[in-house]
Short mmCIF file of C-alpha atoms in Angstrom, two decimals:
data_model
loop_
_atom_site.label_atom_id
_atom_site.label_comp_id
_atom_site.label_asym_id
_atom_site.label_seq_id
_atom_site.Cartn_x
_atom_site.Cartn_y
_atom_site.Cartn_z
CA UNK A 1 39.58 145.30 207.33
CA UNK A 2 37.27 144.36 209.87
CA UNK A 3 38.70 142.53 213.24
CA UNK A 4 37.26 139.65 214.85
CA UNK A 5 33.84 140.37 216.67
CA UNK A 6 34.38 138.47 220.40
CA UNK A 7 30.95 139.13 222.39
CA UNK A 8 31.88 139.95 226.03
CA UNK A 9 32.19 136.82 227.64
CA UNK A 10 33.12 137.42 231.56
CA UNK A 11 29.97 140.25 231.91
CA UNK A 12 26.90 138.58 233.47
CA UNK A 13 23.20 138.75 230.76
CA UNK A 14 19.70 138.25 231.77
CA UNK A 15 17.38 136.18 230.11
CA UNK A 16 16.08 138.40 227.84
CA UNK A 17 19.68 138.98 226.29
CA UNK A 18 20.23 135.42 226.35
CA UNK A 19 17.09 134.94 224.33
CA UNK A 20 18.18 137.81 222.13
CA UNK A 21 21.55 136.42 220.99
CA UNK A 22 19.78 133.27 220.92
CA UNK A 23 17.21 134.32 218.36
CA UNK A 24 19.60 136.54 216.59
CA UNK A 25 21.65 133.52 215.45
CA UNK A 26 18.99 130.93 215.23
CA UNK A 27 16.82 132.69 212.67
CA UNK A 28 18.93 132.83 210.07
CA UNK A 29 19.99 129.19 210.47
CA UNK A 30 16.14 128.56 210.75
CA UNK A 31 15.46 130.08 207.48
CA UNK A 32 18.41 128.40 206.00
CA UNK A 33 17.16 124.79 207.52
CA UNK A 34 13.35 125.42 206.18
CA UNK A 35 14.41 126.29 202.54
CA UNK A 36 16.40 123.58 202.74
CA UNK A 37 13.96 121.28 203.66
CA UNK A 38 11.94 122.67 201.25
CA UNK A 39 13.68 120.94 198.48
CA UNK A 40 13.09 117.69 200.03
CA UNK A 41 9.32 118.85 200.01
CA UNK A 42 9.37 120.18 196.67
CA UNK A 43 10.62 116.75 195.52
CA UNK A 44 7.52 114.87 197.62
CA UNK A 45 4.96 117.23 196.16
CA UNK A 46 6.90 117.10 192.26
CA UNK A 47 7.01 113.27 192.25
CA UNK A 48 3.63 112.71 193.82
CA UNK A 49 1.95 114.50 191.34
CA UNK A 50 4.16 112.63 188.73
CA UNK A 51 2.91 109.30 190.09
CA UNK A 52 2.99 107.47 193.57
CA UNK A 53 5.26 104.89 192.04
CA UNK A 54 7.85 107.30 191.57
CA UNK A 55 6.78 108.97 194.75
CA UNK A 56 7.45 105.55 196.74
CA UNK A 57 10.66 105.47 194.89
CA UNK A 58 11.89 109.11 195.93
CA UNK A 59 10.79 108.36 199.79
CA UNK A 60 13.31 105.31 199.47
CA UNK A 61 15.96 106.70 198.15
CA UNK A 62 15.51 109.99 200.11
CA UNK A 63 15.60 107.77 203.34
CA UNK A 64 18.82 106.09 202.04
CA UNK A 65 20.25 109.20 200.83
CA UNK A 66 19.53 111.28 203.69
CA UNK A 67 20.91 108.63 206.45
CA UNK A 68 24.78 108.50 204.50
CA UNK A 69 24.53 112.36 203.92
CA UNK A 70 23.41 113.05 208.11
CA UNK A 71 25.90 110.13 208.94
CA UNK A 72 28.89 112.05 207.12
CA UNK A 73 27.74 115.31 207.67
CA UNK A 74 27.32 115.04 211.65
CA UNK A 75 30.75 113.82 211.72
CA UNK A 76 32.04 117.15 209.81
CA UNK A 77 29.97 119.06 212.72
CA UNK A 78 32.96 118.49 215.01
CA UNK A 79 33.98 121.34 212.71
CA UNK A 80 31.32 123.86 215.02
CA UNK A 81 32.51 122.99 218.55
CA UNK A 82 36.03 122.98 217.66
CA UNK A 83 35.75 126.06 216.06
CA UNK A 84 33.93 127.62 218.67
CA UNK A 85 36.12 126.61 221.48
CA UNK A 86 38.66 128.49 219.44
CA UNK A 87 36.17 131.59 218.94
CA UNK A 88 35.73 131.68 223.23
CA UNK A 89 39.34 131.28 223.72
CA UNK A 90 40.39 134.17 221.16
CA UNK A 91 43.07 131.52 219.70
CA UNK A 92 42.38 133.32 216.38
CA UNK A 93 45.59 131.57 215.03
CA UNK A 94 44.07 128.06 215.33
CA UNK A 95 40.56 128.88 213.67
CA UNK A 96 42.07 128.86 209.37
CA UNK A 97 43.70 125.32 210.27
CA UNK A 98 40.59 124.19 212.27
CA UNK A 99 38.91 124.94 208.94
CA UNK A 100 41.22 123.41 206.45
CA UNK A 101 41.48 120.19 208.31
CA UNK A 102 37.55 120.18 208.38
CA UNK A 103 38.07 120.12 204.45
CA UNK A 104 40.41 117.78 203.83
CA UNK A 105 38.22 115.35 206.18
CA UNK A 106 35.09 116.14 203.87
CA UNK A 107 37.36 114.60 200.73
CA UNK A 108 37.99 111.80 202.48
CA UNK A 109 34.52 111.21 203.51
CA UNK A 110 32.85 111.47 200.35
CA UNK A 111 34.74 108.22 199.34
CA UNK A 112 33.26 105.78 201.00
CA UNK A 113 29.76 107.67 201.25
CA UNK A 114 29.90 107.84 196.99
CA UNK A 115 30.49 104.02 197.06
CA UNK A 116 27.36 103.77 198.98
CA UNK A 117 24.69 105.67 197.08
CA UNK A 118 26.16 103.98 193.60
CA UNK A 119 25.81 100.65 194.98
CA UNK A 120 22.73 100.32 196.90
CA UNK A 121 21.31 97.05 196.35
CA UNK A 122 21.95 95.27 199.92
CA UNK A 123 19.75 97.92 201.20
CA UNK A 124 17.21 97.58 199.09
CA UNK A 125 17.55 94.05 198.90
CA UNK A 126 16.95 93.44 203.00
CA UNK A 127 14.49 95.67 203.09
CA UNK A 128 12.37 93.70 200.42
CA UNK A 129 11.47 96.91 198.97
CA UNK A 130 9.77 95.81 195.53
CA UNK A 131 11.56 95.70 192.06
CA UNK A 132 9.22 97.97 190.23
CA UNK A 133 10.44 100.87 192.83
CA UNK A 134 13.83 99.92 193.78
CA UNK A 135 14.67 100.40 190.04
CA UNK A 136 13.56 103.69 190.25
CA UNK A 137 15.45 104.00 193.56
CA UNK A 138 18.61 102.73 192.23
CA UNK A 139 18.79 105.70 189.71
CA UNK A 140 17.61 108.45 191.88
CA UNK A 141 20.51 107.56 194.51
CA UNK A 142 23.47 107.21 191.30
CA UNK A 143 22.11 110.52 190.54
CA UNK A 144 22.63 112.20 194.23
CA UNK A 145 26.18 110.36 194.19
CA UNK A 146 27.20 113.26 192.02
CA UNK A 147 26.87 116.26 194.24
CA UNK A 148 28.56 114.64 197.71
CA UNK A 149 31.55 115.63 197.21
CA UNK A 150 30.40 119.05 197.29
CA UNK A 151 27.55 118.67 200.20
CA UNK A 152 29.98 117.70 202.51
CA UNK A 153 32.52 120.58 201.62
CA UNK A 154 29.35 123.10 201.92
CA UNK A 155 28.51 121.26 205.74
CA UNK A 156 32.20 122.03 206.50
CA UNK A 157 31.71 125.58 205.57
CA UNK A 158 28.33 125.61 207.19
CA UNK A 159 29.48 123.78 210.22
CA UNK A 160 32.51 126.89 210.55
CA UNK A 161 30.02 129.87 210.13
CA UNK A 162 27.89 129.01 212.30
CA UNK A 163 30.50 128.69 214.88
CA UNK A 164 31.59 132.41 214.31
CA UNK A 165 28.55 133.64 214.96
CA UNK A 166 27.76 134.31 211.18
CA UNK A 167 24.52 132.14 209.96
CA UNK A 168 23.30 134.91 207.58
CA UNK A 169 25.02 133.89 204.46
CA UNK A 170 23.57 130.17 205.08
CA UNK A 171 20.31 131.99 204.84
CA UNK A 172 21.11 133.90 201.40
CA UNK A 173 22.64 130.66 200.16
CA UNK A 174 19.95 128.19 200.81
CA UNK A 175 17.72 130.80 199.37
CA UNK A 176 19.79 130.42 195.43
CA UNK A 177 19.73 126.78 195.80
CA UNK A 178 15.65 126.27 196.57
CA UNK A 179 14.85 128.69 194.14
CA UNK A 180 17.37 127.11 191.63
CA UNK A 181 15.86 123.43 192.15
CA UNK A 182 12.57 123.60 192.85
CA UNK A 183 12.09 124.97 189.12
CA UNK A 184 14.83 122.52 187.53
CA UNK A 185 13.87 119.63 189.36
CA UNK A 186 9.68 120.30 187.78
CA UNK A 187 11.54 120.65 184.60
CA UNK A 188 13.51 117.47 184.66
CA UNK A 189 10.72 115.41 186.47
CA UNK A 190 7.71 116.17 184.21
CA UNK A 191 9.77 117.61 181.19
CA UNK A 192 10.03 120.90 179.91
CA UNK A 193 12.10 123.59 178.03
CA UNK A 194 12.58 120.91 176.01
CA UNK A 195 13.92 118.50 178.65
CA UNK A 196 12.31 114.13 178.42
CA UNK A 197 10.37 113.64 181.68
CA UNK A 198 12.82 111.52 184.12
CA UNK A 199 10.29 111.06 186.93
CA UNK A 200 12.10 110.64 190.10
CA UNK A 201 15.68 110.37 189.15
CA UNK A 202 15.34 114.22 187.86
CA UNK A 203 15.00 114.81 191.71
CA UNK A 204 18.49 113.02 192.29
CA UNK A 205 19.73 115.11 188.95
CA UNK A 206 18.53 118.42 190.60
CA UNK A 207 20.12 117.83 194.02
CA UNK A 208 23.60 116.96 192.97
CA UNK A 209 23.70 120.03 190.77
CA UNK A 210 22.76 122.17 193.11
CA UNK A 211 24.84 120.67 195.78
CA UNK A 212 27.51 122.32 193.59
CA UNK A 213 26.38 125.47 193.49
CA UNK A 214 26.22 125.72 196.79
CA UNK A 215 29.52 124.83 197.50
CA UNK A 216 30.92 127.31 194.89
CA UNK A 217 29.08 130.08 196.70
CA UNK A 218 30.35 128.87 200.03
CA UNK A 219 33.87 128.69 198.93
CA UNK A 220 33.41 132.39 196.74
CA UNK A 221 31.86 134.22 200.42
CA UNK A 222 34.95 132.73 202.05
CA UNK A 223 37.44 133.71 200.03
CA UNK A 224 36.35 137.43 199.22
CA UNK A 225 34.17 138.56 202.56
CA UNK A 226 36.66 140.99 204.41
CA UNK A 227 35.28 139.97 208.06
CA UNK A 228 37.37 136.71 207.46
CA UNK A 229 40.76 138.09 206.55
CA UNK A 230 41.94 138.49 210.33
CA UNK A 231 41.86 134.05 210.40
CA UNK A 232 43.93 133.32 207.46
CA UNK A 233 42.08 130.73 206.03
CA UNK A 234 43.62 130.39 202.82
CA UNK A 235 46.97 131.24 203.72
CA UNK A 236 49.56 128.98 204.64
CA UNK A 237 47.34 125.98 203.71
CA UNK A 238 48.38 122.93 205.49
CA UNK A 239 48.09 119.56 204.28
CA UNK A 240 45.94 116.87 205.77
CA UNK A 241 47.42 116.40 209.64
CA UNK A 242 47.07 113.02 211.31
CA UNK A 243 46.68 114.65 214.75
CA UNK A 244 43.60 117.24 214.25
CA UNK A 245 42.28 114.50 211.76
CA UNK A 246 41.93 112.47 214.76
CA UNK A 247 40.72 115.12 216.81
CA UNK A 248 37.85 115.89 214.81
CA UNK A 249 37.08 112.25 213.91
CA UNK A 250 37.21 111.35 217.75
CA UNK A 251 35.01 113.97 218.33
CA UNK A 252 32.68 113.74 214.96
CA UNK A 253 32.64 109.82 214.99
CA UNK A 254 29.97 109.91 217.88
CA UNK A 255 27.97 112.74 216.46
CA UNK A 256 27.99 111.60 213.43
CA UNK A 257 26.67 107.94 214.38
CA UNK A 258 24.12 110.07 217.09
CA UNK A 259 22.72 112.40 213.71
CA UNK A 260 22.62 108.74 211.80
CA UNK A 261 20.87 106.69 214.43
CA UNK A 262 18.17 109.43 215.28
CA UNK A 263 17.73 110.61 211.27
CA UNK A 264 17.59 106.43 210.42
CA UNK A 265 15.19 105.48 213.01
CA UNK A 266 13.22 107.59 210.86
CA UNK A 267 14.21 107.24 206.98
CA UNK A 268 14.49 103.28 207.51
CA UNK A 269 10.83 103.17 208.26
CA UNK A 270 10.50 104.03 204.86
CA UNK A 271 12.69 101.04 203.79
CA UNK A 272 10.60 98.27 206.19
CA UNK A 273 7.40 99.79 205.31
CA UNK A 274 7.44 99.09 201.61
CA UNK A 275 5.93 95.83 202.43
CA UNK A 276 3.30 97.23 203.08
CA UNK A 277 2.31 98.95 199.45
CA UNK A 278 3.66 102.47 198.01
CA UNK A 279 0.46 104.21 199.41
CA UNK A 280 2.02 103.32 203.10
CA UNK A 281 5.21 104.31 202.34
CA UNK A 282 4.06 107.53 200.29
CA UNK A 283 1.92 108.28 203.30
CA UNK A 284 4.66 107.58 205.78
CA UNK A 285 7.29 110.18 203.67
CA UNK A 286 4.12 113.18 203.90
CA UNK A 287 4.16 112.56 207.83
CA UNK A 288 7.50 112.82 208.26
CA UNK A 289 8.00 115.78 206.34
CA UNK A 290 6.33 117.07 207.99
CA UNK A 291 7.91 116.12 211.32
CA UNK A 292 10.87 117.15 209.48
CA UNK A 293 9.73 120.49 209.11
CA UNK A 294 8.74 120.88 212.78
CA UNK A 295 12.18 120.10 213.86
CA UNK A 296 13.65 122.79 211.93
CA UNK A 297 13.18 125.10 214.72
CA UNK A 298 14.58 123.16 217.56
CA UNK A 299 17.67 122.22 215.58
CA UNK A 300 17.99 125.96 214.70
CA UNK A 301 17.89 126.90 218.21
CA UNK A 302 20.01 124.14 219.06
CA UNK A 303 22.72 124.56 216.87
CA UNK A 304 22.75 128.46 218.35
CA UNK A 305 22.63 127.38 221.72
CA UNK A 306 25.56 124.26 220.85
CA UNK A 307 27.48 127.44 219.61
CA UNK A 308 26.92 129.63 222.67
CA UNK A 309 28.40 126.77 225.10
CA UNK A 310 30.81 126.33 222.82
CA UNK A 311 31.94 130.13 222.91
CA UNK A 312 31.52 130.40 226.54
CA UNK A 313 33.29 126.98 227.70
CA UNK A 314 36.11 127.88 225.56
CA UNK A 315 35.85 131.22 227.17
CA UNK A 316 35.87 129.77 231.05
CA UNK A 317 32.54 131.08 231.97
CA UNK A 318 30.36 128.25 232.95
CA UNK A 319 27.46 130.51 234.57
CA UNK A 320 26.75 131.61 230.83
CA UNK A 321 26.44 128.06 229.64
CA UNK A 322 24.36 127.05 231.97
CA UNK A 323 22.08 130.15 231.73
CA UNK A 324 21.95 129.69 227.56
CA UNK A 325 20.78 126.03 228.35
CA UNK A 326 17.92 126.73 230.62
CA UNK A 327 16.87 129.70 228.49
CA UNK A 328 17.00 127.93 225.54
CA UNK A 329 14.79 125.14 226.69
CA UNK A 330 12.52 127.39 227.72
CA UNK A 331 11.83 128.40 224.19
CA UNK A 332 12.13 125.53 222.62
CA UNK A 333 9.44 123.72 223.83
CA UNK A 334 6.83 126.44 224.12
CA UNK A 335 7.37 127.16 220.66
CA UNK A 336 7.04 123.39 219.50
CA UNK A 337 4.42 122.94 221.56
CA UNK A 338 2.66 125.82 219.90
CA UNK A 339 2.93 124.52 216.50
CA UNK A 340 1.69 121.04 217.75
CA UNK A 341 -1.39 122.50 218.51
CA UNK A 342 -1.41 124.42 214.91
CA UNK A 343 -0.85 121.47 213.50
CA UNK A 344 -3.99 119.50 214.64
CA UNK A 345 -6.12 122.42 213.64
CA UNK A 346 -4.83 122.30 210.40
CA UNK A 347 -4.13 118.90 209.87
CA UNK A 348 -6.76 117.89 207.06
CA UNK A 349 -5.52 120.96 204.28
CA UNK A 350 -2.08 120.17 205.17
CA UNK A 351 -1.63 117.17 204.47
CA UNK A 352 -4.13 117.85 201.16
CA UNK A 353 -1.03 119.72 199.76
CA UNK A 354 1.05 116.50 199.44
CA UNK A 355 -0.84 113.76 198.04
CA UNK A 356 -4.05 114.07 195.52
CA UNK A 357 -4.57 110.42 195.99
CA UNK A 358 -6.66 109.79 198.99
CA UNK A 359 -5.10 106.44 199.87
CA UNK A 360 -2.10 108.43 201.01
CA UNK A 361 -3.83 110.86 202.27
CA UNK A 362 -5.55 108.77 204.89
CA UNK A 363 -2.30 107.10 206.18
CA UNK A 364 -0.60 110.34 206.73
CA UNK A 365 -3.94 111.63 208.57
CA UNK A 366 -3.72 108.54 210.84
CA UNK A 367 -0.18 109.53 211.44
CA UNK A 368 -0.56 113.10 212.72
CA UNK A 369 -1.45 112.85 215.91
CA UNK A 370 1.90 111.07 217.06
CA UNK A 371 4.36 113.64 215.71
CA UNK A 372 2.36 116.62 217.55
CA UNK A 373 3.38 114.48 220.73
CA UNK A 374 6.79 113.23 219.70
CA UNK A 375 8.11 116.73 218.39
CA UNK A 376 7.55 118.36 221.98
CA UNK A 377 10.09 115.24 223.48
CA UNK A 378 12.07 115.46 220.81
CA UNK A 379 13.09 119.54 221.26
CA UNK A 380 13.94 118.59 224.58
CA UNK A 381 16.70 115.71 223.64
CA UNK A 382 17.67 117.74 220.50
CA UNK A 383 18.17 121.18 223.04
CA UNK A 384 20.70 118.56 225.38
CA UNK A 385 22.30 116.62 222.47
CA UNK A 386 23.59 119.95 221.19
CA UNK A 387 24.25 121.62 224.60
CA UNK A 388 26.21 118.44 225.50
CA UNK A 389 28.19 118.90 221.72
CA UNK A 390 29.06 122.47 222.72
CA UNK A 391 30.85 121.04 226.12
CA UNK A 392 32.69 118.57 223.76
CA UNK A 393 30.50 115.36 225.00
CA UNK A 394 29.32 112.76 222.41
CA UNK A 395 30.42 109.59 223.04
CA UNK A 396 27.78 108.86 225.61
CA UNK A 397 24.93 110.69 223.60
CA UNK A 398 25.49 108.40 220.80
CA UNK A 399 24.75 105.69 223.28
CA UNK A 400 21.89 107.20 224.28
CA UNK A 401 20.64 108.02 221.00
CA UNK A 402 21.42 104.32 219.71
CA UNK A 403 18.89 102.88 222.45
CA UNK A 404 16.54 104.58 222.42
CA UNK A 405 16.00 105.27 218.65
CA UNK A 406 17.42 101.96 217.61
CA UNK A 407 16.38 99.85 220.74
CA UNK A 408 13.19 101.32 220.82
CA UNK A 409 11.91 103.48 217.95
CA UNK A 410 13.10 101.13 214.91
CA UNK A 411 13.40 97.83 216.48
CA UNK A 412 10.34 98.34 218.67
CA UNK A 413 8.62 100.18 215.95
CA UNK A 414 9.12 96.98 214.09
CA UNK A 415 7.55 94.73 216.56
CA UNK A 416 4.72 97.11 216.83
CA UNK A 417 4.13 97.09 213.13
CA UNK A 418 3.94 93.94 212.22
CA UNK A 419 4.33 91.35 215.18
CA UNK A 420 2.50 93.13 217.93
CA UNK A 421 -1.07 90.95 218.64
CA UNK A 422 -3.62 91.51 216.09
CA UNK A 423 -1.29 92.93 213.56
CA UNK A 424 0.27 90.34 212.54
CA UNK A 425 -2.56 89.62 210.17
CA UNK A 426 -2.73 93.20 209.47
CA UNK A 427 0.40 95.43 209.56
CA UNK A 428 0.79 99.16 210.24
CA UNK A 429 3.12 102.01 209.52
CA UNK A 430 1.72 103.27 212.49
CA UNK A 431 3.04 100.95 215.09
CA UNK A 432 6.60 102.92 214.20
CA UNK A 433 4.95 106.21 214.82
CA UNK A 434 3.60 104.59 218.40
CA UNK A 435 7.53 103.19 219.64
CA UNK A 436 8.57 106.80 218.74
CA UNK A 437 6.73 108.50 220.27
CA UNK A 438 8.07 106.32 223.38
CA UNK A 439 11.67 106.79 222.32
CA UNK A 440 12.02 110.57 222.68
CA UNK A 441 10.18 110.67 225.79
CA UNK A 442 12.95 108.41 226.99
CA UNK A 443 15.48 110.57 225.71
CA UNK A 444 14.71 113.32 226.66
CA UNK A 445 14.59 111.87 230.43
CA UNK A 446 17.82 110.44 229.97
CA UNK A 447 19.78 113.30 227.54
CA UNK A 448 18.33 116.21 230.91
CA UNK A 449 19.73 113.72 233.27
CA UNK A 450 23.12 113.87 231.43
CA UNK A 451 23.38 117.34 230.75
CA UNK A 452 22.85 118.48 234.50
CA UNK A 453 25.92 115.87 234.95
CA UNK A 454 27.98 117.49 232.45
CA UNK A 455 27.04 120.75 233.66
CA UNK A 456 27.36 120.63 237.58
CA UNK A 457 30.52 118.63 237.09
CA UNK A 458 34.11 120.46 238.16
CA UNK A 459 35.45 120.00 234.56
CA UNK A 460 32.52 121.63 232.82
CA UNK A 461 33.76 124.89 234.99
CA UNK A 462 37.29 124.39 234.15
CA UNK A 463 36.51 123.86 229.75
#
């Protein structure tokens, strides 16, 4: 049986060994975040070669979809600093009921967020999003319904791993469930092996089936890898407990609202751009894709560096913090930066491999140029959100996140689009792009400002 691995908290590192454990756990959370995101590709690529009404229909109710699912699932997150805290402390005892609590929340999540997908219509409805492809949205979201339940049990799990310091299995599961629904979801889409072509509601099919399967291979590595004996976690299970429900919802609420107000300011342009014609909004959904993609490797490196304060607060050893922050921005933004630049290059045979139908294609080539500039801004606030989550401080991220992504990117995206002068007459998906790009360089003014607070304050020292 093999004991808990603690690293060795009080001893001083350099850089270079912060940007070793750093990388260490952030690749494997990378590689589980970019075949993960993959799916949501797949299902772009699938449906658009299906037809761009079904494509305009899966970039709706992938917006809708994704907003409930990041809403719920940042909330679970709690899970990772809690945990953590734990981890840094060496209160092995409290880790198994940290979990199980984490679990029981999940149930009661997926109530409210089932009720949601099934019965869309007041979203669709004010955001005037035509009949032809909300019916078409209406199924695809009944059909993702299905598998919450277990996507918010797996982001429990997920949420607890990576807290240990143990992202690898994320990595070998994300790998089962792309290469399980890229192929069923083709199948179901555009029919074969027998199977009637769906369109887009195979895509909703696909995902809530393997949702499941990722859950039962979450639950199966927990319950039979050795490492985890020494925590308990199935042993003296406890039943739901008002007290650590409310400390995880007091701490989840706000990150949960911060993940839904910076995902949303995105997703919902999908939803107020379908005014404007399903090549707009099928251009809109290859852009941000693609941002998506991009910010895969911030929020890797962000959720290893959110762990890392985490460990170390809990441990009492605030020079290490401090030093994992600093490094880890560092990284961050040279790397996006980098792949900004790649991105221009290459910007005419990447976007090619989304959309035959050049309509789209020239929308999302208008597009580009904004998220090279808004991804470098944005690995700057995403590096503090999740520094300031691994300190235990979201309540005033959220607010920060709600103005300027709300305030400014949606709302002023709005304006931009279709009320700013000369547009009025002719609207733009790319008047979101514009207040966006504004919005993160904002945040990540205010989110540094913050997190040198949080840091340099006497309680950060004493966590």
């Amino acid at each position: 049986m093999s004991a808990p691995v603690f690293f060795p908290l009080s001893a001083p590192e350099s850089s270079l060994t912060i940007a070793y454990r750093l990388f260490h756990h952030a690749w494997p959370v990378l590689v589980a975040q970019l075949l993960s995101m993959s799916m949501l590709i797949a299902d772009t690529v699938i449906t658009g070669r299906y037809g761009t009404l079904d494509l305009a229909a899966v970039a709706v109710g992938s917006g809708v979809y994704i907003s409930i699912v990041m809403l719920l699932v940042g909330v679970l997150q709690a899970v990772a600093p809690t945990v953590a805290h734990h981890f840094g402390a060496r209160r092995v005892d409290a880790i198994g009921p940290a979990l199980q609590q984490g679990f029981w929340l999940a149930l009661m999540l997926a109530l409210p967020g089932i009720a949601l997908l099934a019965f869309p219509g007041f979203l669709l409805e004010l955001s005037s999003v035509p009949a032809d492809v909300a019916g078409k949205t209406r199924d695809y979201l009944l059909a993702t319904a299905f598998g919450l339940p277990a996507v918010l049990l797996y982001r429990t799990f997920y949420a607890f791993n990576n807290a240990l310091g143990r992202p690898r299995a994320l990595m070998m599961i994300s790998f089962i469930v792309t290469s399980t629904h890229i192929p069923l979801a083709w199948a179901l889409v555009h029919g074969a092996f027998g199977l009637p072509p769906l369109g887009a509601i195979g895509c909703g099919i696909s995902t809530a089936i393997v949702n499941w399967i990722a859950f039962a291979c979450g639950a199966g590595y927990l319950a039979h890898n050795r490492d985890y004996r020494p925590y308990r976690l199935f042993a003296n299970w406890q039943p739901p407990r008002r007290r650590d429900l409310l400390a995880l919802l007091k701490l989840g609420i706000p990150m949960g609202l911060s993940t839904f107000i910076e995902v949303s300011s995105f997703t919902l342009i999908a939803l107020f751009a379908a005014r404007l014609g399903a090549e707009a909004v099928a251009g809109h959904r290859v852009v941000a894709n693609l941002a998506a993609l991009i910010y895969m490797l911030p929020l890797a490196i962000s959720i290893a560096i959110l762990v890392l304060v985490g460990q170390a607060a809990g441990a009492h050893d605030p020079a290490r913090a401090r030093a994992t922050v600093r490094v880890g921005m560092g990284l961050t933004v040279a790397l996006v930066a980098l792949i900004g630049v790649l991105l221009w290059v290459g910007r005419e045979p990447v976007v090619a491999l989304f959309s035959e139908d050049p309509a789209v294609r020239a929308v999302a080539l208008g597009l580009v140029f904004y998220i090279c500039i808004y991804q470098i801004f944005d690995a700057v606030q995403t590096v503090a959100a999740h520094a300031l989550r691994g300190y235990k401080v979201t309540f005033m991220p959220m607010l920060l996140h709600a103005l300027c992504f709300w305030g400014i990117a949606l709302a002023g995206g709005y304006w931009l689009a279709f009320h700013a002068p000369d547009r009025e007459q002719s609207p733009t998906v790319a008047g979101f792009w514009e207040a966006s790009v504004v919005a993160t360089i904002l945040a990540s003014v205010l989110f540094g400002w913050l997190l040198r607070v949080v840091m340099r304050r006497p309680q950060a020292a004493r966590a």
